CSV table of C-alpha atoms in Angstrom, one decimal:
chain,number,residue,atom,x,y,z
A,1,MET,CA,-255.3,-85.7,-262.9
A,2,ARG,CA,-251.5,-85.3,-263.5
A,3,GLU,CA,-249.7,-88.7,-264.4
A,4,GLY,CA,-248.0,-90.0,-261.2
A,5,GLU,CA,-249.9,-87.5,-258.7
A,6,PRO,CA,-252.5,-87.9,-256.4
A,7,SER,CA,-256.0,-86.1,-257.2
A,8,ARG,CA,-255.6,-82.5,-256.4
A,9,THR,CA,-259.2,-82.2,-255.8
A,10,ALA,CA,-259.5,-85.4,-253.8
A,11,PHE,CA,-256.6,-83.6,-251.6
A,12,GLY,CA,-258.6,-80.4,-251.3
A,13,ALA,CA,-261.6,-82.6,-250.2
A,14,ALA,CA,-259.9,-83.9,-247.4
A,15,ALA,CA,-258.3,-81.0,-246.3
A,16,LEU,CA,-262.0,-79.7,-245.9
A,17,ARG,CA,-262.9,-82.5,-243.8
A,18,ALA,CA,-260.2,-82.1,-241.4
A,19,ALA,CA,-260.9,-78.6,-241.4
A,20,HIS,CA,-264.5,-79.1,-240.5
A,21,GLN,CA,-263.3,-81.2,-237.4
A,22,GLU,CA,-261.5,-77.9,-236.2
A,23,SER,CA,-263.5,-75.0,-237.5
A,24,ASP,CA,-267.1,-76.0,-237.3
A,25,GLU,CA,-269.7,-76.3,-234.4
A,26,PRO,CA,-271.9,-78.2,-233.9
A,27,ARG,CA,-269.7,-80.9,-236.0
A,28,ILE,CA,-271.6,-82.6,-238.6
A,29,PHE,CA,-269.3,-85.4,-239.7
A,30,THR,CA,-266.8,-86.7,-237.4
A,31,ASP,CA,-263.5,-87.9,-238.8
A,32,PRO,CA,-260.6,-88.5,-236.5
A,33,LEU,CA,-258.1,-89.6,-239.1
A,34,ALA,CA,-258.9,-86.4,-241.6
A,35,ARG,CA,-256.0,-84.5,-240.4
A,36,GLN,CA,-253.6,-87.4,-239.8
A,37,ILE,CA,-253.9,-88.6,-243.5
A,38,LEU,CA,-252.9,-85.4,-245.0
A,39,GLY,CA,-249.4,-85.6,-243.4
A,40,GLY,CA,-249.3,-81.9,-242.6
A,41,GLU,CA,-249.9,-80.8,-246.1
A,42,GLU,CA,-252.3,-77.9,-246.8
A,43,PRO,CA,-254.1,-77.0,-250.1
A,44,PRO,CA,-251.9,-74.8,-252.2
A,45,ASP,CA,-254.6,-72.5,-253.0
A,46,PRO,CA,-256.5,-71.0,-250.1
A,47,SER,CA,-259.5,-69.9,-252.0
A,48,TRP,CA,-260.6,-73.8,-251.8
A,49,ASP,CA,-261.7,-73.6,-248.3
A,50,GLN,CA,-265.2,-72.1,-248.7
A,51,PRO,CA,-267.3,-72.4,-245.7
A,52,ARG,CA,-270.6,-73.5,-247.9
A,53,LEU,CA,-268.3,-76.3,-249.7
A,54,ARG,CA,-266.9,-77.2,-246.4
A,55,LEU,CA,-270.2,-77.8,-244.8
A,56,PHE,CA,-271.4,-79.4,-247.9
A,57,ILE,CA,-268.7,-82.2,-247.9
A,58,ALA,CA,-269.1,-82.7,-244.0
A,59,VAL,CA,-273.0,-83.1,-244.9
A,60,ARG,CA,-272.2,-85.7,-247.9
A,61,HIS,CA,-270.0,-87.9,-245.7
A,62,ARG,CA,-272.8,-87.8,-242.9
A,63,PHE,CA,-275.4,-88.8,-245.1
A,64,ALA,CA,-273.4,-91.6,-246.9
A,65,GLU,CA,-272.2,-93.1,-243.7
A,66,ASP,CA,-275.8,-93.0,-242.0
A,67,SER,CA,-277.2,-94.7,-245.2
A,68,LEU,CA,-274.4,-97.1,-245.1
A,69,ALA,CA,-275.0,-98.0,-241.4
A,70,ALA,CA,-278.9,-98.8,-242.3
A,71,ALA,CA,-277.7,-101.1,-245.0
A,72,VAL,CA,-275.3,-103.1,-242.8
A,73,ALA,CA,-278.2,-103.5,-240.2
A,74,ARG,CA,-280.0,-105.0,-243.3
A,75,GLY,CA,-277.3,-107.2,-244.0
A,76,THR,CA,-275.0,-105.8,-246.5
A,77,ARG,CA,-271.2,-106.9,-245.9
A,78,GLN,CA,-269.8,-105.4,-249.0
A,79,VAL,CA,-268.9,-101.6,-249.1
A,80,VAL,CA,-267.2,-100.4,-252.1
A,81,VAL,CA,-265.7,-96.7,-251.9
A,82,LEU,CA,-265.5,-95.4,-255.5
A,83,GLY,CA,-263.0,-92.7,-256.3
A,84,ALA,CA,-261.3,-93.1,-252.8
A,85,GLY,CA,-259.2,-90.3,-252.8
A,86,LEU,CA,-258.1,-89.3,-249.3
A,87,ASP,CA,-261.4,-90.9,-247.9
A,88,THR,CA,-260.8,-92.5,-244.8
A,89,PHE,CA,-263.6,-94.5,-244.2
A,90,ALA,CA,-261.9,-98.1,-244.5
A,91,TYR,CA,-259.5,-97.3,-241.6
A,92,ARG,CA,-262.3,-96.2,-238.9
A,93,ASN,CA,-264.6,-98.7,-240.3
A,94,PRO,CA,-267.1,-99.5,-237.4
A,95,PHE,CA,-268.3,-102.8,-239.0
A,96,PRO,CA,-265.2,-105.5,-238.8
A,97,ASP,CA,-267.4,-108.0,-240.6
A,98,THR,CA,-267.4,-106.0,-243.8
A,99,ARG,CA,-265.3,-106.1,-246.6
A,100,VAL,CA,-264.1,-102.8,-248.3
A,101,PHE,CA,-263.0,-102.0,-251.6
A,102,GLU,CA,-261.2,-98.8,-252.4
A,103,VAL,CA,-261.5,-98.0,-255.8
A,104,ASP,CA,-259.4,-95.3,-257.4
A,105,PHE,CA,-257.5,-94.2,-260.2
A,106,PRO,CA,-254.1,-96.0,-259.9
A,107,ALA,CA,-251.9,-93.1,-259.4
A,108,THR,CA,-254.2,-91.9,-256.7
A,109,GLY,CA,-254.4,-95.3,-255.1
A,110,ALA,CA,-250.7,-96.1,-254.8
A,111,TRP,CA,-249.8,-92.6,-253.6
A,112,LYS,CA,-252.6,-93.2,-250.8
A,113,ARG,CA,-251.0,-96.7,-249.6
A,114,GLU,CA,-247.7,-94.6,-249.3
A,115,ARG,CA,-249.3,-91.5,-247.4
A,116,LEU,CA,-251.1,-94.2,-245.0
A,117,ALA,CA,-247.6,-95.8,-244.3
A,118,GLU,CA,-245.8,-92.6,-243.9
A,119,THR,CA,-248.5,-91.3,-241.2
A,120,GLY,CA,-248.8,-94.5,-239.6
A,121,ILE,CA,-252.6,-95.3,-240.2
A,122,ALA,CA,-253.0,-99.0,-240.0
A,123,VAL,CA,-254.7,-100.7,-242.9
A,124,PRO,CA,-257.2,-103.6,-241.6
A,125,ASP,CA,-257.3,-106.9,-243.4
A,126,ASN,CA,-260.8,-106.5,-244.8
A,127,VAL,CA,-259.5,-103.7,-247.2
A,128,ALA,CA,-258.6,-104.5,-250.8
A,129,TYR,CA,-257.4,-101.8,-253.4
A,130,VAL,CA,-258.9,-101.8,-257.2
A,131,GLY,CA,-257.3,-99.4,-259.7
A,132,VAL,CA,-259.9,-98.1,-262.0
A,133,ASP,CA,-260.1,-95.3,-264.8
A,134,PHE,CA,-263.8,-94.8,-264.7
A,135,GLU,CA,-263.6,-93.3,-268.3
A,136,ARG,CA,-261.6,-96.4,-269.5
A,137,ASP,CA,-261.8,-99.5,-267.7
A,138,SER,CA,-264.5,-101.8,-266.6
A,139,LEU,CA,-265.6,-101.5,-263.3
A,140,ALA,CA,-267.2,-104.7,-263.0
A,141,GLU,CA,-264.1,-106.7,-264.2
A,142,ARG,CA,-262.0,-104.7,-262.1
A,143,LEU,CA,-263.9,-105.3,-258.6
A,144,ALA,CA,-264.6,-109.1,-259.6
A,145,GLU,CA,-260.7,-109.4,-259.8
A,146,ALA,CA,-260.5,-108.0,-256.4
A,147,GLY,CA,-262.7,-110.7,-255.1
A,148,PHE,CA,-266.0,-108.7,-255.2
A,149,ASP,CA,-269.2,-110.8,-255.3
A,150,ALA,CA,-271.7,-109.4,-257.6
A,151,THR,CA,-274.1,-111.7,-256.7
A,152,ARG,CA,-274.2,-110.5,-253.0
A,153,PRO,CA,-275.8,-106.8,-251.7
A,154,ALA,CA,-273.4,-104.1,-251.6
A,155,PHE,CA,-273.2,-100.5,-250.5
A,156,PHE,CA,-271.3,-98.0,-252.9
A,157,LEU,CA,-269.9,-94.4,-251.6
A,158,TRP,CA,-269.3,-92.3,-254.3
A,159,MET,CA,-268.3,-88.8,-253.0
A,160,GLY,CA,-267.0,-85.9,-254.9
A,161,VAL,CA,-266.5,-87.7,-258.4
A,162,VAL,CA,-269.7,-87.6,-260.5
A,163,PRO,CA,-269.2,-83.9,-261.2
A,164,TYR,CA,-265.7,-84.7,-262.8
A,165,LEU,CA,-267.4,-87.6,-265.1
A,166,SER,CA,-268.8,-87.7,-268.4
A,167,ASP,CA,-272.5,-88.6,-268.6
A,168,GLU,CA,-271.2,-92.0,-270.2
A,169,ALA,CA,-268.9,-92.8,-267.5
A,170,VAL,CA,-271.7,-91.9,-264.9
A,171,ARG,CA,-274.0,-93.9,-266.7
A,172,ALA,CA,-271.7,-97.2,-266.8
A,173,THR,CA,-271.1,-97.2,-263.2
A,174,LEU,CA,-274.7,-96.6,-262.1
A,175,GLY,CA,-275.4,-99.9,-264.3
A,176,VAL,CA,-272.7,-101.8,-262.7
A,177,ILE,CA,-274.4,-100.9,-259.2
A,178,ALA,CA,-277.9,-101.6,-260.3
A,179,ALA,CA,-276.8,-105.1,-261.3
A,180,VAL,CA,-275.9,-106.1,-257.7
A,181,PRO,CA,-278.9,-107.6,-256.0
A,182,ASP,CA,-280.0,-105.0,-253.1
A,183,GLY,CA,-277.2,-102.5,-254.6
A,184,GLU,CA,-277.2,-99.0,-253.1
A,185,VAL,CA,-275.2,-95.9,-253.5
A,186,VAL,CA,-274.8,-92.3,-252.4
A,187,PHE,CA,-273.3,-90.0,-254.7
A,188,ASP,CA,-273.3,-86.3,-254.8
A,189,TYR,CA,-273.7,-83.8,-258.0
A,190,ILE,CA,-274.3,-80.4,-259.2
A,191,ARG,CA,-277.0,-79.1,-261.0
A,192,PRO,CA,-276.3,-76.4,-264.0
A,193,VAL,CA,-274.6,-73.4,-262.8
A,194,ASP,CA,-278.0,-71.5,-263.5
A,195,ARG,CA,-279.7,-73.2,-260.4
A,196,SER,CA,-277.2,-71.9,-258.2
A,197,PRO,CA,-278.7,-69.1,-255.9
A,198,GLU,CA,-277.0,-65.5,-256.9
A,199,ARG,CA,-274.9,-65.2,-253.8
A,200,ALA,CA,-273.4,-68.7,-254.4
A,201,ARG,CA,-272.5,-68.3,-257.6
A,202,PRO,CA,-269.1,-66.2,-257.2
A,203,ASP,CA,-268.0,-69.4,-254.6
A,204,ARG,CA,-268.8,-71.6,-257.4
A,205,ALA,CA,-267.1,-69.5,-260.2
A,206,THR,CA,-263.9,-69.7,-257.7
A,207,LEU,CA,-264.1,-73.6,-257.3
A,208,MET,CA,-264.6,-74.2,-261.3
A,209,SER,CA,-261.4,-71.9,-261.7
A,210,HIS,CA,-259.4,-73.6,-259.1
A,211,VAL,CA,-260.2,-76.9,-260.2
A,212,ALA,CA,-259.8,-76.6,-263.8
A,213,GLY,CA,-256.3,-74.8,-262.7
A,214,VAL,CA,-255.1,-78.4,-261.2
A,215,GLY,CA,-256.3,-79.9,-264.3
A,216,GLU,CA,-259.8,-81.3,-263.0
A,217,PRO,CA,-262.4,-79.6,-264.4
A,218,LEU,CA,-265.9,-79.8,-263.4
A,219,ARG,CA,-268.6,-80.9,-266.0
A,220,ALA,CA,-271.5,-78.5,-266.7
A,221,GLY,CA,-273.6,-80.1,-264.4
A,222,VAL,CA,-276.9,-82.1,-264.7
A,223,GLU,CA,-280.7,-81.4,-263.8
A,224,SER,CA,-282.2,-83.6,-261.1
A,225,GLU,CA,-285.4,-84.8,-263.0
A,226,ALA,CA,-283.0,-86.1,-265.9
A,227,LEU,CA,-280.8,-88.4,-263.4
A,228,HIS,CA,-283.7,-89.5,-261.5
A,229,ALA,CA,-285.4,-90.7,-264.8
A,230,MET,CA,-281.8,-92.5,-265.7
A,231,LEU,CA,-281.8,-94.1,-262.5
A,232,ALA,CA,-285.1,-95.5,-263.2
A,233,GLU,CA,-284.3,-96.7,-266.3
A,234,LEU,CA,-281.3,-98.5,-264.9
A,235,GLY,CA,-283.4,-100.1,-262.1
A,236,PHE,CA,-283.2,-98.2,-259.2
A,237,THR,CA,-286.6,-98.3,-257.2
A,238,GLU,CA,-285.8,-96.2,-254.2
A,239,VAL,CA,-284.4,-92.6,-254.5
A,240,GLU,CA,-283.7,-90.2,-251.8
A,241,ASP,CA,-282.5,-86.9,-253.1
A,242,ILE,CA,-281.5,-83.9,-250.6
A,243,GLY,CA,-280.6,-80.3,-251.9
A,244,ARG,CA,-279.8,-77.1,-250.0
A,245,ARG,CA,-283.3,-77.1,-248.3
A,246,GLU,CA,-283.0,-80.3,-246.8
A,247,ILE,CA,-279.6,-80.1,-245.8
A,248,ARG,CA,-280.5,-76.6,-244.0
A,249,ALA,CA,-283.3,-78.1,-241.9
A,250,ARG,CA,-282.0,-81.6,-241.4
A,251,TYR,CA,-278.0,-81.1,-240.6
A,252,LEU,CA,-277.6,-77.3,-240.0
A,253,GLY,CA,-280.6,-76.6,-237.7
A,254,LEU,CA,-281.8,-73.7,-240.1
A,255,PRO,CA,-285.0,-72.8,-241.7
A,256,PRO,CA,-285.0,-74.5,-245.4
A,257,GLY,CA,-285.2,-71.3,-246.9
A,258,ASP,CA,-286.5,-70.5,-250.3
A,259,ALA,CA,-283.5,-71.2,-252.7
A,260,GLU,CA,-283.0,-74.8,-253.7
A,261,GLY,CA,-279.2,-74.6,-254.6
A,262,ASP,CA,-277.1,-76.5,-257.1
A,263,ALA,CA,-275.4,-79.0,-254.9
A,264,HIS,CA,-277.3,-82.5,-253.8
A,265,VAL,CA,-276.5,-85.6,-252.1
A,266,LEU,CA,-278.3,-88.5,-253.6
A,267,ARG,CA,-279.1,-92.0,-252.4
A,268,ALA,CA,-280.5,-94.8,-254.9
A,269,ARG,CA,-281.2,-98.3,-254.1
A,270,THR,CA,-282.4,-101.3,-256.2
């Protein structure tokens, strides 16, 4: 993150969502606003557009929004988009009786609101913006100030953020979610680099170099077992964790293969 600028990794992820709409068939995730919100800009470094990364980003959003739809069917009416970046869910939300809280670093949130106005994307009345630095601010306090009711169920979308945060910030954020009755979250994470299949390591090295170059370095990664143990300790009783095998079989129509991979998407519910 650079002072006064939007997150460049958030911009890159948005560009890959847009590219997925145009480049991949069958389409895993549909986002009719993905291209519009970019305002004609493209990532400055073409190495950002890797097919594996593009598909993974599509999968994580599909998995998250499918999980959200199930939560809404159960009665959840609060949706929190953590590290919203250029995510467009709030502006194509199919659930008009929900309240959506977009949470992000203040510079990114302010820039996004300008971009929405510039590109003609309407902001629904049920959207609230919450400025938070995950490493320094109290998420619970900031949400409460914006009207979030911590005594009612809520679903948290947390895409493309955990791999950049400290262990302490991840634990603190999950603790806030765990304190919500019927709190549920979907987030992605990466395992240590030695868990990457050999053929995928050059792509990961390129990505790590790219994001470090824009001032947003990836953390070292976390083992699934350690993460699951932390979730149980915090009070999450239901965990669904999908990696390369499940993604290939469920979303790509391919055999699971024999390599687990390092990128995962996880759903946890209290």
